Amino acid sequence: MTSHRDLALSILQKTYGYPSFRGEQAEIIEHVVSGRHAFVLMPTGGGKSLCYQIPALIRPGVGIVISPLIALMQDQVDALTQLGLKAAAINSSMAYAEIERTKSRIRLGELDLVYVAPERLLMDDFLDLLHQSPISLFAIDEAHCVSQWGHDFRPHYTQLSALAERFPSIPRIALTATADKPTRKDIVERLHLAEGRTFVAGFDRPNIHYSIQVKHSPQKQVLHFIKSSHARDSGIVYCLSRKLVDDTAEWLVEQGCKALPYHAGMTAEDRSRNQERFLREDNIIMVATIAFGMGIDKPDVRFVAHLNIPKNIEAYYQETGRAGRDGLPANALMLYSMQDAVMQRDFIEKSEAPDAQKRIERQKLNALLGLCEAASCRRKVILEYFGDTGEPCGNCDTCLFPPVTFDGTVAAQKALSCAYRTGQRFGVGYLIEVLLGKSDERMERFGHDKVSTFGIGKEYSSSEWQSIFRQLVALNFLTVDGSEFGGLKMTPQGQAFLKQKETLRLRKFSGKTKEVAPKPSRPALTFDDEGDRQLFAALKAMRLDLAEEQNVPPYVIFHDRTLRELAIQKPESLREMSGISGVGEKKIERYGEAFLDVISEHLRAY
Ligand code: ADP
Ligand code: ZN
């Protein structure tokens, strides 16, 4: 047993160049090496890959990695090859001869790891091949794709249950970053992992700063955010619609940013070209629908911004989780509005899903709105949603700039009665006009200029009422009725509140100017010393040259994190350099001299 541990540690240090395991990595690896099944829940950037890669190296045979995204397999293979490992991918984008060659290498047990898409794996001839070959393990990546409750269900994944019958003695390790309780249960059942062990790491991503703001001029807000905190960084801007993606990308380019669009309405070539540029160049902003991102393991994405609210907290966490995989500081910014809530609600109602699922999705949307309006730590709200507990984090907008609250009891009563008196079918804009006593022809036609709530809300501005209504929706006192007009209806909780006359504290609307200029969290990569910053830039340039020579993404050579440490430590020999995290044997051999030259040149100049 312990010898497996020692072996695993020496692989970690020599091959990967990392000094020690994180969290439960060592336990998981030992468990899988001994031939048992495992289900691993770990946040993005937590280090899931090592949990199957190292066992695949220790156990005899080839490790089969099932992943849904063929477009990204090559990058994963490149990264492993850079470490000196023997890896290949098999997918429909490859030439016949190449596939045949890889198959024969599988049969001979010549490879350490092979990446395949589930549809390929499940072909009869491929299963036959696996039966004739030495297989060390099956790793099922993005395992939430197996569940209809997850947010990215893929029908082919469900057929992976066949692995348990066909290869009962080969360990299966399923991995995912996001899974609520029903999804977890589904994964364990469908992949027959009950007799294995589940490893749940904490979900926290402490290096990500969360910030959620009211949306008023989204493109300007996001530009301000980029210019003030991320002028030289890579990041993703998520939009709900293709049109908004195109418009926003174009606008950002006009404003001098390197922005590219990505959505399912583009041709496959255009999409993969943009994805490629995002992975290979520095400082690209990808403006995308959620079609973009799964499996993108670019470690130095420094920010994720949402111009529209995501579908629910799981989706939000998954999407923002793409920032800061390297552990360095990163920012997540979400802009939200009542219109977004109405739109998401509309999607749910119009979908073909059975009622039971719609009910779950409505609850999930409500939880997201609760997060948007939270007056307490955002991270705490998110982690509690996943069943984790914690203290206020000190690294989110509400921790850093606690919102002021006020006694909103009377305001809430007025707002709720107004919705009630006007028949519970009007949207927030109309209700506010009634409260402010601004009658128009339509209002007169409905006789709403005569209701008792007409003109009783003049103590607040329209924006303040907007904020009050959003909070009432987030508190689930009011709900959007799912019609395209976004009518607001009172819920049983809302009724109970009116009856019981409890006091209610609400978040005070903080005014427009302050929200246009969010306090950015510090820029992601800071250097105390200007010389170090310049050396870092020079090391990055060297990395880009080496990457372009080999046509691989720069991060498979070294991560920013490693370059940053090189810039600060300035090793002067290969031996010193090998002490830096992320510098393994193969990398020293291939790139040691090149980077040492950059450092010594810098030292001479200074
Ligand atoms: P996940 O798949 O969970 O999102 P990865 O496996 O891609 O995460 O790991 C995230 C980053 O952390 C990678 O750059 C990886 O090399 C690094 N990493 C993983 N384990 C360790 C470790 N024990 N020490 C240092 N870095 C690690
Ligand atoms: Zn916080």
mmCIF file of C-alpha atoms in Angstrom, residues 285-478:
data_model
loop_
_atom_site.group_PDB
_atom_site.id
_atom_site.type_symbol
_atom_site.label_atom_id
_atom_site.label_comp_id
_atom_site.label_asym_id
_atom_site.label_seq_id
_atom_site.Cartn_x
_atom_site.Cartn_y
_atom_site.Cartn_z
ATOM 1 C CA ILE A 285 -11.723 37.878 -24.600
ATOM 2 C CA MET A 286 -14.165 35.230 -25.706
ATOM 3 C CA VAL A 287 -17.711 36.537 -25.960
ATOM 4 C CA ALA A 288 -19.862 33.436 -25.998
ATOM 5 C CA THR A 289 -23.077 31.657 -25.289
ATOM 6 C CA ILE A 290 -22.856 28.733 -22.911
ATOM 7 C CA ALA A 291 -22.055 26.600 -25.959
ATOM 8 C CA PHE A 292 -18.500 27.579 -25.072
ATOM 9 C CA GLY A 293 -16.482 26.404 -22.176
ATOM 10 C CA MET A 294 -16.973 22.844 -21.097
ATOM 11 C CA GLY A 295 -13.671 21.087 -20.919
ATOM 12 C CA ILE A 296 -11.724 24.270 -21.606
ATOM 13 C CA ASP A 297 -8.884 23.762 -19.222
ATOM 14 C CA LYS A 298 -6.962 26.895 -20.060
ATOM 15 C CA PRO A 299 -5.550 27.593 -16.610
ATOM 16 C CA ASP A 300 -5.084 31.352 -16.900
ATOM 17 C CA VAL A 301 -8.599 32.578 -17.666
ATOM 18 C CA ARG A 302 -8.571 35.595 -15.359
ATOM 19 C CA PHE A 303 -12.227 36.580 -15.467
ATOM 20 C CA VAL A 304 -15.697 35.377 -16.358
ATOM 21 C CA ALA A 305 -18.429 37.964 -16.834
ATOM 22 C CA HIS A 306 -22.126 37.250 -17.300
ATOM 23 C CA LEU A 307 -24.134 39.829 -19.217
ATOM 24 C CA ASN A 308 -27.269 37.831 -18.461
ATOM 25 C CA ILE A 309 -28.092 35.721 -15.483
ATOM 26 C CA PRO A 310 -27.256 32.041 -15.885
ATOM 27 C CA LYS A 311 -29.826 29.300 -15.604
ATOM 28 C CA ASN A 312 -29.181 28.411 -11.985
ATOM 29 C CA ILE A 313 -26.479 28.319 -9.333
ATOM 30 C CA GLU A 314 -24.933 25.083 -10.639
ATOM 31 C CA ALA A 315 -24.543 26.571 -14.090
ATOM 32 C CA TYR A 316 -23.183 29.783 -12.587
ATOM 33 C CA TYR A 317 -20.629 27.912 -10.545
ATOM 34 C CA GLN A 318 -19.579 25.769 -13.469
ATOM 35 C CA GLU A 319 -19.261 28.769 -15.774
ATOM 36 C CA THR A 320 -17.423 31.008 -13.323
ATOM 37 C CA GLY A 321 -15.299 28.022 -12.323
ATOM 38 C CA ARG A 322 -13.486 28.340 -15.637
ATOM 39 C CA ALA A 323 -11.679 31.339 -14.199
ATOM 40 C CA GLY A 324 -8.496 30.928 -12.195
ATOM 41 C CA ARG A 325 -7.867 27.211 -12.554
ATOM 42 C CA ASP A 326 -4.230 27.926 -11.859
ATOM 43 C CA GLY A 327 -5.144 29.089 -8.364
ATOM 44 C CA LEU A 328 -4.152 32.714 -8.980
ATOM 45 C CA PRO A 329 -6.691 35.481 -8.260
ATOM 46 C CA ALA A 330 -9.576 35.744 -10.719
ATOM 47 C CA ASN A 331 -12.829 37.686 -10.985
ATOM 48 C CA ALA A 332 -16.416 36.675 -11.658
ATOM 49 C CA LEU A 333 -18.868 39.439 -12.477
ATOM 50 C CA MET A 334 -22.578 38.893 -13.061
ATOM 51 C CA LEU A 335 -25.007 41.542 -14.242
ATOM 52 C CA TYR A 336 -28.648 40.892 -13.632
ATOM 53 C CA SER A 337 -32.045 42.409 -14.097
ATOM 54 C CA MET A 338 -35.670 41.559 -13.633
ATOM 55 C CA GLN A 339 -36.024 41.151 -17.395
ATOM 56 C CA ASP A 340 -33.448 38.361 -17.256
ATOM 57 C CA ALA A 341 -35.407 36.631 -14.536
ATOM 58 C CA VAL A 342 -38.546 36.925 -16.645
ATOM 59 C CA MET A 343 -36.735 35.483 -19.644
ATOM 60 C CA GLN A 344 -35.325 32.504 -17.756
ATOM 61 C CA ARG A 345 -38.711 31.820 -16.279
ATOM 62 C CA ASP A 346 -40.204 31.966 -19.731
ATOM 63 C CA PHE A 347 -37.700 29.333 -20.974
ATOM 64 C CA ILE A 348 -38.718 27.004 -18.197
ATOM 65 C CA GLU A 349 -42.433 27.361 -18.856
ATOM 66 C CA LYS A 350 -42.060 26.956 -22.598
ATOM 67 C CA SER A 351 -39.773 23.928 -22.438
ATOM 68 C CA GLU A 352 -41.030 20.442 -23.180
ATOM 69 C CA ALA A 353 -39.849 19.149 -19.819
ATOM 70 C CA PRO A 354 -42.277 17.245 -17.602
ATOM 71 C CA ASP A 355 -43.925 19.182 -14.789
ATOM 72 C CA ALA A 356 -41.786 17.639 -12.075
ATOM 73 C CA GLN A 357 -38.652 18.876 -13.777
ATOM 74 C CA LYS A 358 -40.104 22.317 -14.386
ATOM 75 C CA ARG A 359 -40.841 22.575 -10.706
ATOM 76 C CA ILE A 360 -37.227 21.792 -9.852
ATOM 77 C CA GLU A 361 -36.004 24.307 -12.372
ATOM 78 C CA ARG A 362 -38.238 27.030 -10.984
ATOM 79 C CA GLN A 363 -36.822 26.390 -7.524
ATOM 80 C CA LYS A 364 -33.310 26.506 -8.891
ATOM 81 C CA LEU A 365 -33.998 29.806 -10.603
ATOM 82 C CA ASN A 366 -35.392 31.212 -7.376
ATOM 83 C CA ALA A 367 -32.261 30.173 -5.543
ATOM 84 C CA LEU A 368 -30.203 32.022 -8.125
ATOM 85 C CA LEU A 369 -32.276 35.168 -7.693
ATOM 86 C CA GLY A 370 -31.773 34.806 -3.967
ATOM 87 C CA LEU A 371 -28.033 34.808 -4.587
ATOM 88 C CA CYS A 372 -28.323 37.949 -6.722
ATOM 89 C CA GLU A 373 -30.133 39.815 -3.976
ATOM 90 C CA ALA A 374 -28.180 38.373 -1.061
ATOM 91 C CA ALA A 375 -27.098 40.924 1.512
ATOM 92 C CA SER A 376 -24.680 38.408 3.029
ATOM 93 C CA CYS A 377 -21.530 36.744 1.660
ATOM 94 C CA ARG A 378 -22.094 35.480 -1.913
ATOM 95 C CA ARG A 379 -19.690 32.583 -1.445
ATOM 96 C CA LYS A 380 -21.516 31.460 1.644
ATOM 97 C CA VAL A 381 -24.825 31.445 -0.213
ATOM 98 C CA ILE A 382 -23.309 29.418 -3.054
ATOM 99 C CA LEU A 383 -21.528 26.919 -0.831
ATOM 100 C CA GLU A 384 -24.583 26.427 1.330
ATOM 101 C CA TYR A 385 -26.526 25.685 -1.808
ATOM 102 C CA PHE A 386 -24.107 22.819 -2.441
ATOM 103 C CA GLY A 387 -24.337 21.689 1.154
ATOM 104 C CA ASP A 388 -21.020 23.146 2.318
ATOM 105 C CA THR A 389 -20.783 25.540 5.208
ATOM 106 C CA GLY A 390 -18.358 28.323 5.813
ATOM 107 C CA GLU A 391 -17.628 31.760 7.189
ATOM 108 C CA PRO A 392 -18.035 35.028 5.255
ATOM 109 C CA CYS A 393 -15.180 34.977 2.776
ATOM 110 C CA GLY A 394 -13.856 38.506 2.599
ATOM 111 C CA ASN A 395 -13.402 38.094 -1.151
ATOM 112 C CA CYS A 396 -16.790 38.935 -2.651
ATOM 113 C CA ASP A 397 -18.610 42.203 -3.233
ATOM 114 C CA THR A 398 -20.963 41.878 -0.285
ATOM 115 C CA CYS A 399 -18.145 41.032 2.113
ATOM 116 C CA LEU A 400 -15.969 43.869 0.888
ATOM 117 C CA PHE A 401 -18.742 46.440 0.527
ATOM 118 C CA PRO A 402 -21.561 45.314 2.783
ATOM 119 C CA PRO A 403 -24.871 46.592 1.464
ATOM 120 C CA VAL A 404 -26.835 48.948 3.640
ATOM 121 C CA THR A 405 -30.236 47.604 4.658
ATOM 122 C CA PHE A 406 -33.396 49.421 5.660
ATOM 123 C CA ASP A 407 -36.761 48.559 7.182
ATOM 124 C CA GLY A 408 -38.622 47.569 4.044
ATOM 125 C CA THR A 409 -41.766 46.272 5.721
ATOM 126 C CA VAL A 410 -44.084 48.996 4.509
ATOM 127 C CA ALA A 411 -42.507 49.139 1.065
ATOM 128 C CA ALA A 412 -42.982 45.390 0.689
ATOM 129 C CA GLN A 413 -46.593 45.628 1.821
ATOM 130 C CA LYS A 414 -47.263 48.360 -0.718
ATOM 131 C CA ALA A 415 -45.591 46.455 -3.521
ATOM 132 C CA LEU A 416 -47.407 43.222 -2.760
ATOM 133 C CA SER A 417 -50.790 44.885 -2.440
ATOM 134 C CA CYS A 418 -50.216 46.728 -5.669
ATOM 135 C CA ALA A 419 -49.618 43.460 -7.516
ATOM 136 C CA TYR A 420 -52.695 42.023 -5.838
ATOM 137 C CA ARG A 421 -55.003 45.002 -6.510
ATOM 138 C CA THR A 422 -54.146 45.090 -10.177
ATOM 139 C CA GLY A 423 -54.996 41.437 -10.694
ATOM 140 C CA GLN A 424 -51.556 39.784 -10.433
ATOM 141 C CA ARG A 425 -50.810 39.836 -14.110
ATOM 142 C CA PHE A 426 -48.757 42.982 -14.690
ATOM 143 C CA GLY A 427 -45.020 43.298 -14.931
ATOM 144 C CA VAL A 428 -42.788 45.297 -12.669
ATOM 145 C CA GLY A 429 -42.680 48.392 -14.886
ATOM 146 C CA TYR A 430 -46.430 48.797 -14.802
ATOM 147 C CA LEU A 431 -46.703 48.191 -11.070
ATOM 148 C CA ILE A 432 -44.127 50.865 -10.408
ATOM 149 C CA GLU A 433 -46.055 53.370 -12.524
ATOM 150 C CA VAL A 434 -49.132 52.623 -10.429
ATOM 151 C CA LEU A 435 -47.204 53.061 -7.181
ATOM 152 C CA LEU A 436 -45.752 56.327 -8.425
ATOM 153 C CA GLY A 437 -49.185 57.496 -9.542
ATOM 154 C CA LYS A 438 -48.271 57.936 -13.167
ATOM 155 C CA SER A 439 -51.464 57.165 -14.978
ATOM 156 C CA ASP A 440 -51.768 56.737 -18.684
ATOM 157 C CA GLU A 441 -54.484 55.721 -21.047
ATOM 158 C CA ARG A 442 -53.968 52.012 -20.493
ATOM 159 C CA MET A 443 -54.066 52.408 -16.723
ATOM 160 C CA GLU A 444 -57.254 54.430 -16.939
ATOM 161 C CA ARG A 445 -58.803 51.826 -19.194
ATOM 162 C CA PHE A 446 -58.137 49.167 -16.556
ATOM 163 C CA GLY A 447 -59.288 51.530 -13.845
ATOM 164 C CA HIS A 448 -55.971 51.160 -12.075
ATOM 165 C CA ASP A 449 -55.748 54.892 -11.453
ATOM 166 C CA LYS A 450 -58.532 54.271 -8.954
ATOM 167 C CA VAL A 451 -57.056 51.348 -7.001
ATOM 168 C CA SER A 452 -56.040 51.981 -3.408
ATOM 169 C CA THR A 453 -52.349 51.566 -4.179
ATOM 170 C CA PHE A 454 -52.305 54.213 -6.893
ATOM 171 C CA GLY A 455 -49.711 56.861 -6.077
ATOM 172 C CA ILE A 456 -48.894 55.540 -2.615
ATOM 173 C CA GLY A 457 -45.216 54.896 -3.361
ATOM 174 C CA LYS A 458 -43.850 58.320 -4.162
ATOM 175 C CA GLU A 459 -41.274 58.145 -1.379
ATOM 176 C CA TYR A 460 -39.095 55.923 -3.582
ATOM 177 C CA SER A 461 -37.742 56.443 -7.062
ATOM 178 C CA SER A 462 -38.423 54.084 -9.893
ATOM 179 C CA SER A 463 -34.974 52.468 -9.498
ATOM 180 C CA GLU A 464 -35.572 51.973 -5.805
ATOM 181 C CA TRP A 465 -38.850 50.255 -6.523
ATOM 182 C CA GLN A 466 -37.109 48.066 -9.096
ATOM 183 C CA SER A 467 -34.721 46.958 -6.405
ATOM 184 C CA ILE A 468 -37.546 46.327 -3.932
ATOM 185 C CA PHE A 469 -39.448 44.202 -6.440
ATOM 186 C CA ARG A 470 -36.338 42.192 -7.329
ATOM 187 C CA GLN A 471 -35.833 41.396 -3.684
ATOM 188 C CA LEU A 472 -39.435 40.371 -3.244
ATOM 189 C CA VAL A 473 -39.030 37.971 -6.149
ATOM 190 C CA ALA A 474 -35.754 36.704 -4.695
ATOM 191 C CA LEU A 475 -37.480 36.189 -1.337
ATOM 192 C CA ASN A 476 -40.155 34.273 -3.205
ATOM 193 C CA PHE A 477 -42.929 36.608 -2.024
ATOM 194 C CA LEU A 478 -43.686 37.346 -5.639
#
